[in-house]
Structures are given as C-alpha cells and as structure tokens.
PDB file of C-alpha atoms and ligand atoms in Angstrom:
ATOM      1  CA  MET A   1     -48.645 -27.402 -76.348  1.00  0.00           C
ATOM      2  CA  THR A   2     -46.704 -30.065 -78.208  1.00  0.00           C
ATOM      3  CA  GLN A   3     -44.031 -31.851 -76.214  1.00  0.00           C
ATOM      4  CA  SER A   4     -42.059 -33.088 -79.158  1.00  0.00           C
ATOM      5  CA  HIS A   5     -41.952 -31.618 -82.579  1.00  0.00           C
ATOM      6  CA  LEU A   6     -40.078 -31.931 -85.770  1.00  0.00           C
ATOM      7  CA  SER A   7     -38.057 -29.067 -87.105  1.00  0.00           C
ATOM      8  CA  ARG A   8     -37.157 -29.636 -90.721  1.00  0.00           C
ATOM      9  CA  SER A   9     -34.383 -27.469 -92.021  1.00  0.00           C
ATOM     10  CA  SER A  10     -33.377 -26.940 -95.622  1.00  0.00           C
ATOM     11  CA  SER A  11     -31.740 -30.350 -95.941  1.00  0.00           C
ATOM     12  CA  THR A  12     -33.132 -33.816 -95.401  1.00  0.00           C
ATOM     13  CA  SER A  13     -31.848 -34.075 -91.830  1.00  0.00           C
ATOM     14  CA  PRO A  14     -34.638 -33.685 -89.313  1.00  0.00           C
ATOM     15  CA  VAL A  15     -34.126 -32.432 -85.783  1.00  0.00           C
ATOM     16  CA  ARG A  16     -36.552 -33.664 -83.173  1.00  0.00           C
ATOM     17  CA  VAL A  17     -36.932 -31.448 -80.105  1.00  0.00           C
ATOM     18  CA  ILE A  18     -37.990 -33.251 -76.941  1.00  0.00           C
ATOM     19  CA  LEU A  19     -38.663 -31.111 -73.881  1.00  0.00           C
ATOM     20  CA  GLY A  20     -37.230 -32.367 -70.602  1.00  0.00           C
ATOM     21  CA  GLN A  21     -40.559 -31.791 -68.779  1.00  0.00           C
ATOM     22  CA  ASN A  22     -38.704 -29.760 -66.164  1.00  0.00           C
ATOM     23  CA  THR A  23     -40.273 -26.318 -66.127  1.00  0.00           C
ATOM     24  CA  GLY A  24     -38.918 -23.838 -63.606  1.00  0.00           C
ATOM     25  CA  LEU A  25     -37.543 -20.389 -62.865  1.00  0.00           C
ATOM     26  CA  ARG A  26     -34.137 -21.276 -64.263  1.00  0.00           C
ATOM     27  CA  THR A  27     -35.189 -23.739 -66.923  1.00  0.00           C
ATOM     28  CA  GLY A  28     -38.131 -21.907 -68.519  1.00  0.00           C
ATOM     29  CA  ARG A  29     -40.379 -24.394 -70.312  1.00  0.00           C
ATOM     30  CA  GLY A  30     -37.755 -27.002 -69.623  1.00  0.00           C
ATOM     31  CA  THR A  31     -34.553 -28.279 -71.175  1.00  0.00           C
ATOM     32  CA  ASN A  32     -34.551 -28.898 -74.919  1.00  0.00           C
ATOM     33  CA  THR A  33     -33.064 -32.203 -75.897  1.00  0.00           C
ATOM     34  CA  TYR A  34     -32.367 -32.852 -79.564  1.00  0.00           C
ATOM     35  CA  LEU A  35     -32.554 -36.053 -81.514  1.00  0.00           C
ATOM     36  CA  LEU A  36     -30.673 -36.080 -84.827  1.00  0.00           C
ATOM     37  CA  GLY A  37     -30.167 -38.465 -87.659  1.00  0.00           C
ATOM     38  CA  ALA A  38     -32.074 -41.163 -89.474  1.00  0.00           C
ATOM     39  CA  ASP A  39     -30.436 -44.570 -89.020  1.00  0.00           C
ATOM     40  CA  ARG A  40     -27.981 -44.127 -86.178  1.00  0.00           C
ATOM     41  CA  LEU A  41     -29.395 -41.424 -83.905  1.00  0.00           C
ATOM     42  CA  THR A  42     -27.605 -38.871 -81.775  1.00  0.00           C
ATOM     43  CA  LEU A  43     -29.221 -37.362 -78.680  1.00  0.00           C
ATOM     44  CA  ILE A  44     -27.945 -34.030 -77.371  1.00  0.00           C
ATOM     45  CA  ASP A  45     -28.621 -33.710 -73.611  1.00  0.00           C
ATOM     46  CA  THR A  46     -30.971 -35.809 -71.541  1.00  0.00           C
ATOM     47  CA  GLY A  47     -33.103 -33.435 -69.460  1.00  0.00           C
ATOM     48  CA  ALA A  48     -33.247 -33.404 -65.679  1.00  0.00           C
ATOM     49  CA  GLY A  49     -34.348 -36.952 -65.017  1.00  0.00           C
ATOM     50  CA  VAL A  50     -38.107 -36.275 -64.943  1.00  0.00           C
ATOM     51  CA  PRO A  51     -39.831 -39.640 -65.572  1.00  0.00           C
ATOM     52  CA  ALA A  52     -42.385 -38.072 -67.955  1.00  0.00           C
ATOM     53  CA  TYR A  53     -39.511 -37.417 -70.372  1.00  0.00           C
ATOM     54  CA  ASP A  54     -38.707 -41.085 -70.961  1.00  0.00           C
ATOM     55  CA  PRO A  55     -41.818 -42.081 -72.955  1.00  0.00           C
ATOM     56  CA  LEU A  56     -41.480 -38.915 -75.081  1.00  0.00           C
ATOM     57  CA  LEU A  57     -37.922 -39.846 -75.971  1.00  0.00           C
ATOM     58  CA  ARG A  58     -38.969 -43.407 -76.731  1.00  0.00           C
ATOM     59  CA  GLU A  59     -41.772 -42.117 -78.944  1.00  0.00           C
ATOM     60  CA  ALA A  60     -39.377 -39.864 -80.868  1.00  0.00           C
ATOM     61  CA  VAL A  61     -36.805 -42.628 -81.313  1.00  0.00           C
ATOM     62  CA  ASP A  62     -39.479 -45.082 -82.479  1.00  0.00           C
ATOM     63  CA  ALA A  63     -40.962 -42.514 -84.889  1.00  0.00           C
ATOM     64  CA  SER A  64     -37.558 -41.951 -86.458  1.00  0.00           C
ATOM     65  CA  LYS A  65     -37.176 -45.709 -87.036  1.00  0.00           C
ATOM     66  CA  GLY A  66     -33.489 -45.443 -86.147  1.00  0.00           C
ATOM     67  CA  ARG A  67     -31.543 -46.612 -83.120  1.00  0.00           C
ATOM     68  CA  LEU A  68     -29.958 -44.362 -80.535  1.00  0.00           C
ATOM     69  CA  SER A  69     -26.209 -44.834 -80.779  1.00  0.00           C
ATOM     70  CA  LEU A  70     -24.675 -41.655 -79.317  1.00  0.00           C
ATOM     71  CA  ILE A  71     -25.526 -39.319 -76.449  1.00  0.00           C
ATOM     72  CA  LEU A  72     -23.691 -36.002 -76.259  1.00  0.00           C
ATOM     73  CA  ILE A  73     -23.836 -33.839 -73.132  1.00  0.00           C
ATOM     74  CA  THR A  74     -23.361 -30.077 -73.417  1.00  0.00           C
ATOM     75  CA  HIS A  75     -22.409 -29.724 -69.723  1.00  0.00           C
ATOM     76  CA  GLY A  76     -22.800 -31.328 -66.350  1.00  0.00           C
ATOM     77  CA  HIS A  77     -25.693 -29.278 -64.939  1.00  0.00           C
ATOM     78  CA  ARG A  78     -28.501 -31.409 -63.609  1.00  0.00           C
ATOM     79  CA  ASP A  79     -31.114 -30.170 -66.080  1.00  0.00           C
ATOM     80  CA  HIS A  80     -28.965 -31.437 -68.965  1.00  0.00           C
ATOM     81  CA  ILE A  81     -27.385 -34.567 -67.557  1.00  0.00           C
ATOM     82  CA  GLY A  82     -29.938 -35.646 -64.930  1.00  0.00           C
ATOM     83  CA  GLY A  83     -31.753 -37.971 -67.321  1.00  0.00           C
ATOM     84  CA  ILE A  84     -28.660 -39.920 -68.289  1.00  0.00           C
ATOM     85  CA  GLY A  85     -29.329 -42.897 -65.986  1.00  0.00           C
ATOM     86  CA  ALA A  86     -32.834 -43.475 -67.318  1.00  0.00           C
ATOM     87  CA  VAL A  87     -31.793 -42.946 -70.946  1.00  0.00           C
ATOM     88  CA  GLN A  88     -28.926 -45.404 -70.591  1.00  0.00           C
ATOM     89  CA  ARG A  89     -31.255 -47.991 -69.104  1.00  0.00           C
ATOM     90  CA  MET A  90     -33.498 -47.575 -72.154  1.00  0.00           C
ATOM     91  CA  TYR A  91     -30.665 -47.595 -74.690  1.00  0.00           C
ATOM     92  CA  ARG A  92     -27.825 -49.666 -73.287  1.00  0.00           C
ATOM     93  CA  ASP A  93     -25.755 -49.649 -76.490  1.00  0.00           C
ATOM     94  CA  ALA A  94     -25.572 -45.870 -76.759  1.00  0.00           C
ATOM     95  CA  VAL A  95     -22.173 -44.310 -76.103  1.00  0.00           C
ATOM     96  CA  VAL A  96     -22.215 -41.291 -73.783  1.00  0.00           C
ATOM     97  CA  ARG A  97     -19.718 -38.500 -74.351  1.00  0.00           C
ATOM     98  CA  LYS A  98     -18.976 -35.146 -72.708  1.00  0.00           C
ATOM     99  CA  PHE A  99     -16.125 -32.788 -71.969  1.00  0.00           C
ATOM    100  CA  PRO A 100     -14.317 -34.028 -68.855  1.00  0.00           C
ATOM    101  CA  GLY A 101     -15.142 -32.163 -65.670  1.00  0.00           C
ATOM    102  CA  GLY A 102     -15.903 -33.290 -62.155  1.00  0.00           C
ATOM    103  CA  GLU A 103     -17.182 -36.812 -62.769  1.00  0.00           C
ATOM    104  CA  PRO A 104     -15.067 -39.977 -62.454  1.00  0.00           C
ATOM    105  CA  PRO A 105     -13.067 -40.376 -65.704  1.00  0.00           C
ATOM    106  CA  SER A 106     -14.618 -43.732 -66.635  1.00  0.00           C
ATOM    107  CA  THR A 107     -18.206 -42.432 -66.580  1.00  0.00           C
ATOM    108  CA  PHE A 108     -18.171 -40.939 -70.070  1.00  0.00           C
ATOM    109  CA  GLU A 109     -16.034 -41.130 -73.142  1.00  0.00           C
ATOM    110  CA  PRO A 110     -14.199 -37.786 -73.103  1.00  0.00           C
ATOM    111  CA  ILE A 111     -14.715 -35.304 -75.913  1.00  0.00           C
ATOM    112  CA  VAL A 112     -11.737 -33.424 -77.324  1.00  0.00           C
ATOM    113  CA  PRO A 113     -12.760 -29.936 -78.519  1.00  0.00           C
ATOM    114  CA  GLY A 114     -12.297 -29.578 -82.263  1.00  0.00           C
ATOM    115  CA  GLU A 115     -12.545 -33.293 -83.051  1.00  0.00           C
ATOM    116  CA  ARG A 116     -15.018 -34.373 -85.725  1.00  0.00           C
ATOM    117  CA  ILE A 117     -17.852 -36.482 -84.390  1.00  0.00           C
ATOM    118  CA  GLN A 118     -19.265 -38.329 -87.358  1.00  0.00           C
ATOM    119  CA  VAL A 119     -22.530 -40.273 -87.219  1.00  0.00           C
ATOM    120  CA  ASP A 120     -23.701 -41.320 -90.668  1.00  0.00           C
ATOM    121  CA  ALA A 121     -24.232 -38.092 -92.650  1.00  0.00           C
ATOM    122  CA  ILE A 122     -23.977 -35.794 -89.627  1.00  0.00           C
ATOM    123  CA  THR A 123     -20.725 -34.134 -88.618  1.00  0.00           C
ATOM    124  CA  LEU A 124     -20.582 -32.371 -85.272  1.00  0.00           C
ATOM    125  CA  ILE A 125     -17.613 -30.368 -84.039  1.00  0.00           C
ATOM    126  CA  PRO A 126     -17.510 -29.785 -80.278  1.00  0.00           C
ATOM    127  CA  ILE A 127     -16.412 -26.295 -79.230  1.00  0.00           C
ATOM    128  CA  HIS A 128     -15.275 -25.706 -75.675  1.00  0.00           C
ATOM    129  CA  THR A 129     -17.308 -22.712 -74.493  1.00  0.00           C
ATOM    130  CA  PRO A 130     -16.772 -22.170 -70.747  1.00  0.00           C
ATOM    131  CA  GLY A 131     -18.428 -19.330 -68.864  1.00  0.00           C
ATOM    132  CA  HIS A 132     -21.807 -20.758 -67.864  1.00  0.00           C
ATOM    133  CA  ALA A 133     -20.006 -23.940 -66.803  1.00  0.00           C
ATOM    134  CA  ALA A 134     -16.335 -24.889 -67.017  1.00  0.00           C
ATOM    135  CA  ASP A 135     -17.117 -28.116 -68.905  1.00  0.00           C
ATOM    136  CA  HIS A 136     -19.516 -26.495 -71.377  1.00  0.00           C
ATOM    137  CA  LEU A 137     -19.518 -27.530 -75.024  1.00  0.00           C
ATOM    138  CA  CYS A 138     -21.421 -26.249 -78.019  1.00  0.00           C
ATOM    139  CA  PHE A 139     -21.770 -28.567 -80.998  1.00  0.00           C
ATOM    140  CA  TYR A 140     -21.382 -27.149 -84.485  1.00  0.00           C
ATOM    141  CA  TRP A 141     -23.298 -29.112 -87.085  1.00  0.00           C
ATOM    142  CA  VAL A 142     -21.146 -28.753 -90.185  1.00  0.00           C
ATOM    143  CA  GLU A 143     -23.645 -29.809 -92.884  1.00  0.00           C
ATOM    144  CA  GLU A 144     -26.415 -27.516 -91.584  1.00  0.00           C
ATOM    145  CA  ARG A 145     -24.177 -24.720 -90.326  1.00  0.00           C
ATOM    146  CA  ALA A 146     -26.196 -24.919 -87.117  1.00  0.00           C
ATOM    147  CA  LEU A 147     -25.089 -24.663 -83.509  1.00  0.00           C
ATOM    148  CA  PHE A 148     -26.354 -26.603 -80.524  1.00  0.00           C
ATOM    149  CA  SER A 149     -25.602 -23.964 -77.939  1.00  0.00           C
ATOM    150  CA  GLY A 150     -26.481 -25.645 -74.631  1.00  0.00           C
ATOM    151  CA  ASP A 151     -26.797 -22.919 -72.020  1.00  0.00           C
ATOM    152  CA  LEU A 152     -24.309 -20.535 -73.639  1.00  0.00           C
ATOM    153  CA  ILE A 153     -27.085 -18.942 -75.711  1.00  0.00           C
ATOM    154  CA  LEU A 154     -30.760 -19.375 -74.872  1.00  0.00           C
ATOM    155  CA  GLY A 155     -33.889 -18.968 -76.951  1.00  0.00           C
ATOM    156  CA  GLU A 156     -35.351 -16.631 -74.328  1.00  0.00           C
ATOM    157  CA  GLY A 157     -33.912 -14.764 -71.344  1.00  0.00           C
ATOM    158  CA  THR A 158     -30.242 -14.591 -70.525  1.00  0.00           C
ATOM    159  CA  THR A 159     -27.735 -17.163 -69.355  1.00  0.00           C
ATOM    160  CA  VAL A 160     -26.940 -17.379 -65.662  1.00  0.00           C
ATOM    161  CA  ILE A 161     -23.243 -17.360 -64.774  1.00  0.00           C
ATOM    162  CA  PRO A 162     -23.288 -19.370 -61.543  1.00  0.00           C
ATOM    163  CA  ARG A 163     -20.807 -18.711 -58.733  1.00  0.00           C
ATOM    164  CA  ASP A 164     -19.912 -22.363 -58.856  1.00  0.00           C
ATOM    165  CA  GLY A 165     -17.997 -22.966 -62.092  1.00  0.00           C
ATOM    166  CA  GLY A 166     -19.095 -19.829 -63.914  1.00  0.00           C
ATOM    167  CA  SER A 167     -16.945 -16.990 -65.260  1.00  0.00           C
ATOM    168  CA  LEU A 168     -18.239 -13.925 -67.032  1.00  0.00           C
ATOM    169  CA  THR A 169     -14.822 -13.284 -68.566  1.00  0.00           C
ATOM    170  CA  ALA A 170     -14.771 -16.803 -70.032  1.00  0.00           C
ATOM    171  CA  TYR A 171     -18.413 -16.437 -71.068  1.00  0.00           C
ATOM    172  CA  LEU A 172     -17.767 -13.314 -73.139  1.00  0.00           C
ATOM    173  CA  ASP A 173     -14.671 -14.930 -74.674  1.00  0.00           C
ATOM    174  CA  SER A 174     -16.807 -17.939 -75.639  1.00  0.00           C
ATOM    175  CA  LEU A 175     -19.409 -15.704 -77.300  1.00  0.00           C
ATOM    176  CA  GLU A 176     -16.723 -13.739 -79.147  1.00  0.00           C
ATOM    177  CA  GLY A 177     -15.217 -17.033 -80.330  1.00  0.00           C
ATOM    178  CA  LEU A 178     -18.500 -17.985 -82.020  1.00  0.00           C
ATOM    179  CA  ARG A 179     -18.489 -14.870 -84.164  1.00  0.00           C
ATOM    180  CA  ALA A 180     -15.909 -16.457 -86.448  1.00  0.00           C
ATOM    181  CA  LEU A 181     -18.249 -19.356 -87.271  1.00  0.00           C
ATOM    182  CA  ASP A 182     -20.714 -19.411 -90.137  1.00  0.00           C
ATOM    183  CA  ILE A 183     -23.874 -20.165 -88.132  1.00  0.00           C
ATOM    184  CA  ARG A 184     -27.313 -20.105 -89.765  1.00  0.00           C
ATOM    185  CA  MET A 185     -29.368 -21.380 -86.875  1.00  0.00           C
ATOM    186  CA  ILE A 186     -29.014 -21.998 -83.157  1.00  0.00           C
ATOM    187  CA  TYR A 187     -30.663 -24.835 -81.282  1.00  0.00           C
ATOM    188  CA  PRO A 188     -30.490 -23.648 -77.652  1.00  0.00           C
ATOM    189  CA  GLY A 189     -30.665 -25.671 -74.442  1.00  0.00           C
ATOM    190  CA  HIS A 190     -33.791 -23.747 -73.441  1.00  0.00           C
ATOM    191  CA  GLY A 191     -36.358 -21.739 -75.393  1.00  0.00           C
ATOM    192  CA  PRO A 192     -37.212 -21.526 -79.082  1.00  0.00           C
ATOM    193  CA  ILE A 193     -34.851 -22.054 -82.001  1.00  0.00           C
ATOM    194  CA  ILE A 194     -32.872 -18.939 -82.945  1.00  0.00           C
ATOM    195  CA  GLN A 195     -33.056 -17.987 -86.621  1.00  0.00           C
ATOM    196  CA  ASP A 196     -30.731 -14.971 -86.580  1.00  0.00           C
ATOM    197  CA  PRO A 197     -27.640 -16.205 -84.730  1.00  0.00           C
ATOM    198  CA  GLN A 198     -25.307 -13.271 -85.364  1.00  0.00           C
ATOM    199  CA  ALA A 199     -27.879 -10.756 -84.103  1.00  0.00           C
ATOM    200  CA  LYS A 200     -28.438 -12.909 -81.018  1.00  0.00           C
ATOM    201  CA  ILE A 201     -24.731 -13.176 -80.231  1.00  0.00           C
ATOM    202  CA  THR A 202     -24.330  -9.416 -80.664  1.00  0.00           C
ATOM    203  CA  GLU A 203     -27.375  -8.862 -78.433  1.00  0.00           C
ATOM    204  CA  TYR A 204     -25.923 -11.134 -75.737  1.00  0.00           C
ATOM    205  CA  ILE A 205     -22.581  -9.347 -75.725  1.00  0.00           C
ATOM    206  CA  GLY A 206     -24.357  -5.967 -75.768  1.00  0.00           C
ATOM    207  CA  HIS A 207     -26.551  -6.997 -72.843  1.00  0.00           C
ATOM    208  CA  ARG A 208     -23.518  -7.818 -70.695  1.00  0.00           C
ATOM    209  CA  ARG A 209     -21.797  -4.588 -71.677  1.00  0.00           C
ATOM    210  CA  MET A 210     -24.920  -2.644 -70.664  1.00  0.00           C
ATOM    211  CA  ARG A 211     -25.039  -4.490 -67.330  1.00  0.00           C
ATOM    212  CA  GLU A 212     -21.384  -3.675 -66.723  1.00  0.00           C
ATOM    213  CA  ARG A 213     -22.068   0.005 -67.326  1.00  0.00           C
ATOM    214  CA  GLN A 214     -24.945  -0.158 -64.845  1.00  0.00           C
ATOM    215  CA  VAL A 215     -22.712  -1.774 -62.221  1.00  0.00           C
ATOM    216  CA  LEU A 216     -20.071   0.910 -62.782  1.00  0.00           C
ATOM    217  CA  ASP A 217     -22.764   3.609 -62.556  1.00  0.00           C
ATOM    218  CA  ALA A 218     -24.038   2.136 -59.288  1.00  0.00           C
ATOM    219  CA  LEU A 219     -20.488   2.148 -57.901  1.00  0.00           C
ATOM    220  CA  HIS A 220     -20.057   5.758 -59.045  1.00  0.00           C
ATOM    221  CA  GLY A 221     -23.328   6.559 -57.305  1.00  0.00           C
ATOM    222  CA  GLY A 222     -22.013   5.276 -53.988  1.00  0.00           C
ATOM    223  CA  ALA A 223     -23.363   1.698 -53.890  1.00  0.00           C
ATOM    224  CA  ARG A 224     -20.761  -0.525 -52.214  1.00  0.00           C
ATOM    225  CA  THR A 225     -22.514  -3.827 -51.598  1.00  0.00           C
ATOM    226  CA  ILE A 226     -24.071  -6.211 -54.082  1.00  0.00           C
ATOM    227  CA  ARG A 227     -27.456  -5.736 -52.447  1.00  0.00           C
ATOM    228  CA  GLU A 228     -27.262  -1.964 -52.890  1.00  0.00           C
ATOM    229  CA  MET A 229     -26.289  -2.354 -56.533  1.00  0.00           C
ATOM    230  CA  VAL A 230     -29.119  -4.809 -57.227  1.00  0.00           C
ATOM    231  CA  ALA A 231     -31.610  -2.450 -55.572  1.00  0.00           C
ATOM    232  CA  ARG A 232     -30.567   0.298 -58.002  1.00  0.00           C
ATOM    233  CA  ILE A 233     -30.092  -1.690 -61.193  1.00  0.00           C
ATOM    234  CA  TYR A 234     -33.054  -4.028 -60.799  1.00  0.00           C
ATOM    235  CA  ALA A 235     -35.471  -1.568 -59.180  1.00  0.00           C
ATOM    236  CA  ASP A 236     -38.233  -2.553 -61.630  1.00  0.00           C
ATOM    237  CA  VAL A 237     -37.670  -6.314 -61.389  1.00  0.00           C
ATOM    238  CA  PRO A 238     -39.745  -8.466 -58.979  1.00  0.00           C
ATOM    239  CA  LYS A 239     -38.002  -9.182 -55.662  1.00  0.00           C
ATOM    240  CA  ALA A 240     -38.251 -12.928 -56.318  1.00  0.00           C
ATOM    241  CA  LEU A 241     -35.630 -12.534 -59.049  1.00  0.00           C
ATOM    242  CA  HIS A 242     -33.176 -10.530 -56.960  1.00  0.00           C
ATOM    243  CA  ARG A 243     -31.234 -13.647 -55.934  1.00  0.00           C
ATOM    244  CA  LEU A 244     -30.437 -14.255 -59.614  1.00  0.00           C
ATOM    245  CA  ALA A 245     -29.686 -10.563 -60.043  1.00  0.00           C
ATOM    246  CA  GLU A 246     -27.195 -10.704 -57.169  1.00  0.00           C
ATOM    247  CA  GLU A 247     -25.345 -13.487 -58.976  1.00  0.00           C
ATOM    248  CA  SER A 248     -25.257 -11.424 -62.142  1.00  0.00           C
ATOM    249  CA  VAL A 249     -23.884  -8.339 -60.368  1.00  0.00           C
ATOM    250  CA  TRP A 250     -21.369 -10.474 -58.472  1.00  0.00           C
ATOM    251  CA  ASN A 251     -20.123 -11.859 -61.800  1.00  0.00           C
ATOM    252  CA  HIS A 252     -19.572  -8.410 -63.214  1.00  0.00           C
ATOM    253  CA  LEU A 253     -17.687  -7.424 -60.071  1.00  0.00           C
ATOM    254  CA  VAL A 254     -15.433 -10.475 -60.372  1.00  0.00           C
ATOM    255  CA  LYS A 255     -14.709  -9.554 -63.999  1.00  0.00           C
ATOM    256  CA  LEU A 256     -14.042  -5.917 -63.081  1.00  0.00           C
ATOM    257  CA  ALA A 257     -11.762  -7.039 -60.242  1.00  0.00           C
ATOM    258  CA  GLU A 258      -9.857  -9.303 -62.660  1.00  0.00           C
ATOM    259  CA  GLU A 259      -9.390  -6.245 -64.848  1.00  0.00           C
ATOM    260  CA  HIS A 260      -8.201  -4.216 -61.829  1.00  0.00           C
ATOM    261  CA  ARG A 261     -11.063  -1.755 -62.192  1.00  0.00           C
ATOM    262  CA  VAL A 262     -12.726  -2.639 -58.890  1.00  0.00           C
ATOM    263  CA  ARG A 263     -11.370  -3.593 -55.472  1.00  0.00           C
ATOM    264  CA  ARG A 264     -13.149  -6.030 -53.176  1.00  0.00           C
ATOM    265  CA  THR A 265     -12.747  -5.800 -49.408  1.00  0.00           C
ATOM    266  CA  GLU A 266     -14.366  -7.639 -46.561  1.00  0.00           C
ATOM    267  CA  GLU A 267     -15.393  -6.115 -43.245  1.00  0.00           C
ATOM    268  CA  ALA A 268     -17.180  -8.038 -40.547  1.00  0.00           C
ATOM    269  CA  GLY A 269     -18.079 -10.812 -42.976  1.00  0.00           C
ATOM    270  CA  GLN A 270     -19.563  -8.431 -45.556  1.00  0.00           C
ATOM    271  CA  GLU A 271     -18.221  -7.766 -49.032  1.00  0.00           C
ATOM    272  CA  PHE A 272     -17.637  -4.195 -50.182  1.00  0.00           C
ATOM    273  CA  TYR A 273     -16.650  -2.993 -53.625  1.00  0.00           C
ATOM    274  CA  ASP A 274     -14.921   0.222 -54.662  1.00  0.00           C
ATOM    275  CA  LEU A 275     -13.858   1.664 -57.976  1.00  0.00           C
ATOM    276  CA  LEU A 276     -10.151   1.775 -58.704  1.00  0.00           C
ATOM    277  CA  GLY A 277      -8.402   4.498 -60.660  1.00  0.00           C
TER     278      GLY A 277
HETATM  279 ZN1   ZN B   1     -26.578 -25.102 -67.291  1.00  0.00          ZN
END
C-alpha cells in the first residue's frame, strides 16, 4: 500500500496525496492531506498529529522541489488539524489559514468564504460548508474545476454529523449549494478520489432522504426512543456501529423537530420522540 502517491490530472498541476497515518473507525484508512503546486506549495489539512506522517510530508515536499508556503485547514477536527504543530515546526515560514471557529483569533489567519486564494498558478476559492462542523470549508480549485471536500463528502462511507457542532439541516444545505458548481473531481478528506462528483452529491442527498424516511417509518411503527429506532433501522448492522447510528438518527430527529414534524419530550431523564400532525 503506497502512503503517498501522485495524482496527475489533465493539466500540469500535480496533486500529492499524503495519508495521515491515522486509521480508525471514523477515519477509515486515515485522513488525506493534499500537497499542491510546484514552486510555492499549498498543503490542505495536516492529519491527526501521528509522528509517522511527518517524514512522508517531508518526502513529498522534497520530491516536489518546492517550498511549503501555505497550509489550509478544512475544519478544526483533530484528524485534520492535529498535525499542525509538527508541520509548523518543520516549515516555520508557512502561513496557516482556516475559517474562524473556537480557537484563539491569533492562531490562524482567518479565511473569508468566497475570497480568491492565489498561490502561483493555483486559485482556490473557500466555500463555507457547515453541517459536519460549523467551521467547515471546502476549497474549489478554479483551474482544475476540482473540489477539496474535507469531511463534507467522503470517498467511502458517509459523513458523520456530530452532536457537537454538527447540523443535518446545514449539511444538506451545504450539499445543495455545491450543485451549482462545475465540479469535475472531488478530493475528499478520507477515502479515494471521486471521479463523478454530481452523482456522488446526488447519492449523498438521496442517502439522507432515505434515512429520514426510515426514521419516520420507525416513528409510525411505534418506536419512541433513539435506541428503539436504531434497533429497527440498523437491524443488519453490527452492534459496534450502533453508537454512530444513534448519532445519525438523533440528527434526523433534530432536523424533523426544526421542521415541526416531530416533538421531543423528556421523562425521567430519557428522550422520547413523537410524530406531529
Ligand atoms: Zn471532521
């Protein structure tokens, strides 16, 4: 299994993919970090801070014969930003930029969605895409009509909408917003490169719609707690994944409650959900 490989698209601009070396239930084979450019290099995300990542990044930077001048962060989750300290120690001149959120304001140079980030021949436009995380950005590469999608769209599996900072309503709005863009290729934060972006976006939206129908069906069938709904909807999924499934169902219930289609009540410290109307 190669840890770093070169993906050459139609133009002369190579993209180097460097895996964060952080495999796991939520991260798959690990976080993809991307190195772009020829002379002045841009790095998108930094992995989780696994020491084995550092020499791979150094190798990729050295092979490109450029110098790392800009680090862009898609969002503040540990598996994307955790390597920032080590990367900055290796490349002290590189500017670090992200959408503001949580951290002290002086830590990074803030990104304004819609601005044009120009590094030599590469133009990147940051798009604010909350849902998986409130501070989430995708980066649209103008010349290649490619999208660095962070955790909004993944190469395999589906995105988790965490209770902390996530919103399914915002997530679906972010996906819908991408439909207007001319995207030929997606470089996701995890998993393989996506060659048919529009089909993937449609699939993602369709997947959530299907899940919502299942949650509504479970409610119709008399399930009132998240655990009961998960037991019905995810009957054929290993128990080890039910914690993630509970988050997913909870997110749909929050969305349905926002739309006044479901009511949430609490009795003796337990949450119950009922259909409205
Ligand atoms: Zn994330």
